[in-house]
Amino acid sequence: MLNIVALMGRLTADPELRYTQSNIPVTSFCLAVDRRYSRAGEEKQTDFINIVAWRQSAEFVSKWFKKGQLVAVDGSIQTRKYQDKDGNNRTAVEVVANNVHFAESKRDSSASGGYGGGYGQPGPGSAPAPQAAPSYSNTDTGDFAELSGDDDLPF
């Protein structure tokens, strides 16, 4: 059996760190994930996917991530059944995060306005942003063939 999820999207709110009764760190957050394809003439569609992170991942997410940031998550889908306050049976579907990663550079985030502040926004008395790192790629491309436009790739 296989239960693997990989997502990339923007945080809809700042994650907040909580603790269970056993003092285990946990945070829940929501990712806005654009659908890859849309029909001509239709608006782009976005899915809002609930994510939960535990222990060190929860602490990391709540410390370093802010609303609007582009985030990559890998994990697995989990479903839970519960009764709401009116006694109705409900099912919650969420992704349990194994790893959460930055999906854009600090410079990219600040250039786009920060999407809600915090990340990429210099604070009072902060040092200037570092300059771009030099590229170390070899410019000799003689061993590679140029691919044309939008042709289908063989994989």
PDB file of C-alpha atoms in Angstrom:
ATOM      1  CA  MET A   1       0.000   0.000   0.000  1.00  0.00           C
ATOM      2  CA  LEU A   2       1.126   3.531  -0.659  1.00  0.00           C
ATOM      3  CA  ASN A   3       0.062   6.793   0.991  1.00  0.00           C
ATOM      4  CA  ILE A   4       2.382   9.593  -0.123  1.00  0.00           C
ATOM      5  CA  VAL A   5       1.461  13.244  -0.706  1.00  0.00           C
ATOM      6  CA  ALA A   6       3.623  16.041  -2.105  1.00  0.00           C
ATOM      7  CA  LEU A   7       2.178  19.557  -2.143  1.00  0.00           C
ATOM      8  CA  MET A   8       3.363  23.067  -2.856  1.00  0.00           C
ATOM      9  CA  GLY A   9       1.226  26.051  -1.990  1.00  0.00           C
ATOM     10  CA  ARG A  10       0.924  29.244   0.001  1.00  0.00           C
ATOM     11  CA  LEU A  11       0.067  29.429   3.689  1.00  0.00           C
ATOM     12  CA  THR A  12      -3.366  30.958   4.267  1.00  0.00           C
ATOM     13  CA  ALA A  13      -2.491  32.116   7.809  1.00  0.00           C
ATOM     14  CA  ASP A  14       0.433  32.176  10.236  1.00  0.00           C
ATOM     15  CA  PRO A  15       0.847  28.721  11.832  1.00  0.00           C
ATOM     16  CA  GLU A  16       0.322  28.673  15.599  1.00  0.00           C
ATOM     17  CA  LEU A  17       2.139  26.224  17.842  1.00  0.00           C
ATOM     18  CA  ARG A  18       0.024  24.302  20.367  1.00  0.00           C
ATOM     19  CA  TYR A  19       0.783  21.466  22.762  1.00  0.00           C
ATOM     20  CA  THR A  20      -1.148  18.283  23.497  1.00  0.00           C
ATOM     21  CA  GLN A  21      -1.952  17.248  27.069  1.00  0.00           C
ATOM     22  CA  SER A  22       1.224  15.137  26.856  1.00  0.00           C
ATOM     23  CA  ASN A  23       3.205  18.305  26.000  1.00  0.00           C
ATOM     24  CA  ILE A  24       3.827  17.256  22.365  1.00  0.00           C
ATOM     25  CA  PRO A  25       4.166  20.219  19.958  1.00  0.00           C
ATOM     26  CA  VAL A  26       1.607  20.336  17.108  1.00  0.00           C
ATOM     27  CA  THR A  27       0.577  22.910  14.547  1.00  0.00           C
ATOM     28  CA  SER A  28      -2.160  22.897  11.947  1.00  0.00           C
ATOM     29  CA  PHE A  29      -2.133  25.089   8.894  1.00  0.00           C
ATOM     30  CA  CYS A  30      -3.816  25.372   5.528  1.00  0.00           C
ATOM     31  CA  LEU A  31      -2.149  25.498   2.119  1.00  0.00           C
ATOM     32  CA  ALA A  32      -3.770  27.169  -0.876  1.00  0.00           C
ATOM     33  CA  VAL A  33      -2.747  24.971  -3.808  1.00  0.00           C
ATOM     34  CA  ASP A  34      -3.561  26.006  -7.361  1.00  0.00           C
ATOM     35  CA  ARG A  35      -4.829  23.289  -9.650  1.00  0.00           C
ATOM     36  CA  ARG A  36      -2.406  22.599 -12.435  1.00  0.00           C
ATOM     37  CA  TYR A  37      -4.845  22.747 -15.325  1.00  0.00           C
ATOM     38  CA  SER A  38      -7.972  24.751 -15.973  1.00  0.00           C
ATOM     39  CA  ARG A  39     -10.356  24.798 -18.891  1.00  0.00           C
ATOM     40  CA  ALA A  40     -10.173  27.649 -21.366  1.00  0.00           C
ATOM     41  CA  GLY A  41     -12.284  30.590 -20.234  1.00  0.00           C
ATOM     42  CA  GLU A  42     -12.562  29.390 -16.624  1.00  0.00           C
ATOM     43  CA  GLU A  43     -10.954  30.983 -13.618  1.00  0.00           C
ATOM     44  CA  LYS A  44      -7.999  29.286 -12.011  1.00  0.00           C
ATOM     45  CA  GLN A  45      -9.147  26.946  -9.260  1.00  0.00           C
ATOM     46  CA  THR A  46      -7.507  26.610  -5.859  1.00  0.00           C
ATOM     47  CA  ASP A  47      -7.798  23.830  -3.294  1.00  0.00           C
ATOM     48  CA  PHE A  48      -7.365  24.567   0.409  1.00  0.00           C
ATOM     49  CA  ILE A  49      -5.663  21.617   2.058  1.00  0.00           C
ATOM     50  CA  ASN A  50      -5.361  21.168   5.823  1.00  0.00           C
ATOM     51  CA  ILE A  51      -1.938  20.092   7.076  1.00  0.00           C
ATOM     52  CA  VAL A  52      -0.851  19.000  10.568  1.00  0.00           C
ATOM     53  CA  ALA A  53       2.778  18.856  11.718  1.00  0.00           C
ATOM     54  CA  TRP A  54       4.044  17.260  14.924  1.00  0.00           C
ATOM     55  CA  ARG A  55       7.047  17.582  17.221  1.00  0.00           C
ATOM     56  CA  GLN A  56      10.161  19.198  15.665  1.00  0.00           C
ATOM     57  CA  SER A  57       8.360  19.818  12.372  1.00  0.00           C
ATOM     58  CA  ALA A  58       5.627  21.719  14.235  1.00  0.00           C
ATOM     59  CA  GLU A  59       8.191  23.860  16.053  1.00  0.00           C
ATOM     60  CA  PHE A  60      10.070  24.553  12.800  1.00  0.00           C
ATOM     61  CA  VAL A  61       6.911  25.528  10.885  1.00  0.00           C
ATOM     62  CA  SER A  62       5.567  27.810  13.601  1.00  0.00           C
ATOM     63  CA  LYS A  63       8.937  29.546  14.008  1.00  0.00           C
ATOM     64  CA  TRP A  64       9.939  30.116  10.382  1.00  0.00           C
ATOM     65  CA  PHE A  65       6.812  30.232   8.204  1.00  0.00           C
ATOM     66  CA  LYS A  66       4.334  33.083   7.766  1.00  0.00           C
ATOM     67  CA  LYS A  67       1.097  33.725   5.901  1.00  0.00           C
ATOM     68  CA  GLY A  68       1.574  33.866   2.132  1.00  0.00           C
ATOM     69  CA  GLN A  69       4.853  31.970   1.974  1.00  0.00           C
ATOM     70  CA  LEU A  70       5.329  29.326  -0.675  1.00  0.00           C
ATOM     71  CA  VAL A  71       5.826  26.025   1.154  1.00  0.00           C
ATOM     72  CA  ALA A  72       6.513  22.455   0.027  1.00  0.00           C
ATOM     73  CA  VAL A  73       5.125  19.612   2.143  1.00  0.00           C
ATOM     74  CA  ASP A  74       5.527  15.869   1.904  1.00  0.00           C
ATOM     75  CA  GLY A  75       3.518  13.539   4.066  1.00  0.00           C
ATOM     76  CA  SER A  76       0.537  11.212   4.065  1.00  0.00           C
ATOM     77  CA  ILE A  77      -3.247  11.542   4.072  1.00  0.00           C
ATOM     78  CA  GLN A  78      -5.039  10.833   7.323  1.00  0.00           C
ATOM     79  CA  THR A  79      -8.779  10.636   7.965  1.00  0.00           C
ATOM     80  CA  ARG A  80     -10.444  10.971  11.356  1.00  0.00           C
ATOM     81  CA  LYS A  81     -14.064  10.418  12.333  1.00  0.00           C
ATOM     82  CA  TYR A  82     -15.625  12.490  15.103  1.00  0.00           C
ATOM     83  CA  GLN A  83     -18.932  13.893  16.311  1.00  0.00           C
ATOM     84  CA  ASP A  84     -19.536  17.618  16.175  1.00  0.00           C
ATOM     85  CA  LYS A  85     -21.192  19.593  18.976  1.00  0.00           C
ATOM     86  CA  ASP A  86     -24.634  18.754  17.542  1.00  0.00           C
ATOM     87  CA  GLY A  87     -23.900  15.005  17.549  1.00  0.00           C
ATOM     88  CA  ASN A  88     -23.471  14.734  13.767  1.00  0.00           C
ATOM     89  CA  ASN A  89     -20.863  12.285  12.488  1.00  0.00           C
ATOM     90  CA  ARG A  90     -18.065  14.047  10.599  1.00  0.00           C
ATOM     91  CA  THR A  91     -14.917  13.013   8.798  1.00  0.00           C
ATOM     92  CA  ALA A  92     -11.794  15.175   8.725  1.00  0.00           C
ATOM     93  CA  VAL A  93      -9.239  14.691   5.956  1.00  0.00           C
ATOM     94  CA  GLU A  94      -5.780  16.184   6.421  1.00  0.00           C
ATOM     95  CA  VAL A  95      -2.173  15.685   5.428  1.00  0.00           C
ATOM     96  CA  VAL A  96       0.220  14.674   8.200  1.00  0.00           C
ATOM     97  CA  ALA A  97       3.498  16.380   7.277  1.00  0.00           C
ATOM     98  CA  ASN A  98       6.711  14.391   7.350  1.00  0.00           C
ATOM     99  CA  ASN A  99       8.792  17.289   6.001  1.00  0.00           C
ATOM    100  CA  VAL A 100       8.071  20.962   5.391  1.00  0.00           C
ATOM    101  CA  HIS A 101      10.415  23.005   3.218  1.00  0.00           C
ATOM    102  CA  PHE A 102      10.901  26.579   2.043  1.00  0.00           C
ATOM    103  CA  ALA A 103       9.831  26.650  -1.619  1.00  0.00           C
ATOM    104  CA  GLU A 104      11.078  30.120  -2.525  1.00  0.00           C
ATOM    105  CA  SER A 105      14.112  32.147  -1.670  1.00  0.00           C
ATOM    106  CA  LYS A 106      13.925  34.939   0.845  1.00  0.00           C
ATOM    107  CA  ARG A 107      14.619  37.383  -1.960  1.00  0.00           C
ATOM    108  CA  ASP A 108      11.677  36.018  -4.047  1.00  0.00           C
ATOM    109  CA  SER A 109       9.332  36.405  -1.092  1.00  0.00           C
ATOM    110  CA  SER A 110      10.349  39.997  -0.370  1.00  0.00           C
ATOM    111  CA  ALA A 111      10.204  40.980  -4.049  1.00  0.00           C
ATOM    112  CA  SER A 112       6.593  39.865  -4.205  1.00  0.00           C
ATOM    113  CA  GLY A 113       5.623  42.015  -1.265  1.00  0.00           C
ATOM    114  CA  GLY A 114       6.039  39.414   1.469  1.00  0.00           C
ATOM    115  CA  TYR A 115       2.442  38.129   1.132  1.00  0.00           C
ATOM    116  CA  GLY A 116       1.351  39.282   4.524  1.00  0.00           C
ATOM    117  CA  GLY A 117       4.567  40.276   6.241  1.00  0.00           C
ATOM    118  CA  GLY A 118       7.277  38.737   8.321  1.00  0.00           C
ATOM    119  CA  TYR A 119       9.290  36.673   5.922  1.00  0.00           C
ATOM    120  CA  GLY A 120      11.611  38.618   3.682  1.00  0.00           C
ATOM    121  CA  GLN A 121      10.750  41.941   5.270  1.00  0.00           C
ATOM    122  CA  PRO A 122      13.722  43.660   6.886  1.00  0.00           C
ATOM    123  CA  GLY A 123      13.201  44.675  10.462  1.00  0.00           C
ATOM    124  CA  PRO A 124      14.550  47.742  12.196  1.00  0.00           C
ATOM    125  CA  GLY A 125      18.334  47.645  12.400  1.00  0.00           C
ATOM    126  CA  SER A 126      18.596  44.508  10.264  1.00  0.00           C
ATOM    127  CA  ALA A 127      21.527  43.924   7.962  1.00  0.00           C
ATOM    128  CA  PRO A 128      21.060  44.380   4.224  1.00  0.00           C
ATOM    129  CA  ALA A 129      20.109  41.307   2.188  1.00  0.00           C
ATOM    130  CA  PRO A 130      23.103  39.333   0.898  1.00  0.00           C
ATOM    131  CA  GLN A 131      23.970  39.577  -2.795  1.00  0.00           C
ATOM    132  CA  ALA A 132      23.187  36.728  -5.169  1.00  0.00           C
ATOM    133  CA  ALA A 133      25.582  33.811  -4.970  1.00  0.00           C
ATOM    134  CA  PRO A 134      27.756  33.319  -8.040  1.00  0.00           C
ATOM    135  CA  SER A 135      26.774  30.619 -10.502  1.00  0.00           C
ATOM    136  CA  TYR A 136      29.189  27.723 -10.867  1.00  0.00           C
ATOM    137  CA  SER A 137      27.710  26.095 -13.957  1.00  0.00           C
ATOM    138  CA  ASN A 138      29.858  25.031 -16.866  1.00  0.00           C
ATOM    139  CA  THR A 139      28.807  26.972 -19.949  1.00  0.00           C
ATOM    140  CA  ASP A 140      29.979  24.317 -22.418  1.00  0.00           C
ATOM    141  CA  THR A 141      26.768  22.715 -23.685  1.00  0.00           C
ATOM    142  CA  GLY A 142      28.282  20.872 -26.651  1.00  0.00           C
ATOM    143  CA  ASP A 143      27.184  17.463 -25.339  1.00  0.00           C
ATOM    144  CA  PHE A 144      23.515  18.469 -25.124  1.00  0.00           C
ATOM    145  CA  ALA A 145      20.912  18.879 -27.845  1.00  0.00           C
ATOM    146  CA  GLU A 146      18.595  21.886 -27.731  1.00  0.00           C
ATOM    147  CA  LEU A 147      14.923  20.960 -27.177  1.00  0.00           C
ATOM    148  CA  SER A 148      12.394  22.909 -29.172  1.00  0.00           C
ATOM    149  CA  GLY A 149       9.437  24.746 -27.601  1.00  0.00           C
ATOM    150  CA  ASP A 150       6.483  22.888 -26.138  1.00  0.00           C
ATOM    151  CA  ASP A 151       6.881  19.490 -27.801  1.00  0.00           C
ATOM    152  CA  ASP A 152       5.905  16.465 -25.753  1.00  0.00           C
ATOM    153  CA  LEU A 153       8.797  15.041 -23.782  1.00  0.00           C
ATOM    154  CA  PRO A 154       9.428  11.289 -24.005  1.00  0.00           C
ATOM    155  CA  PHE A 155       8.716  10.689 -20.320  1.00  0.00           C
TER     156      PHE A 155
END
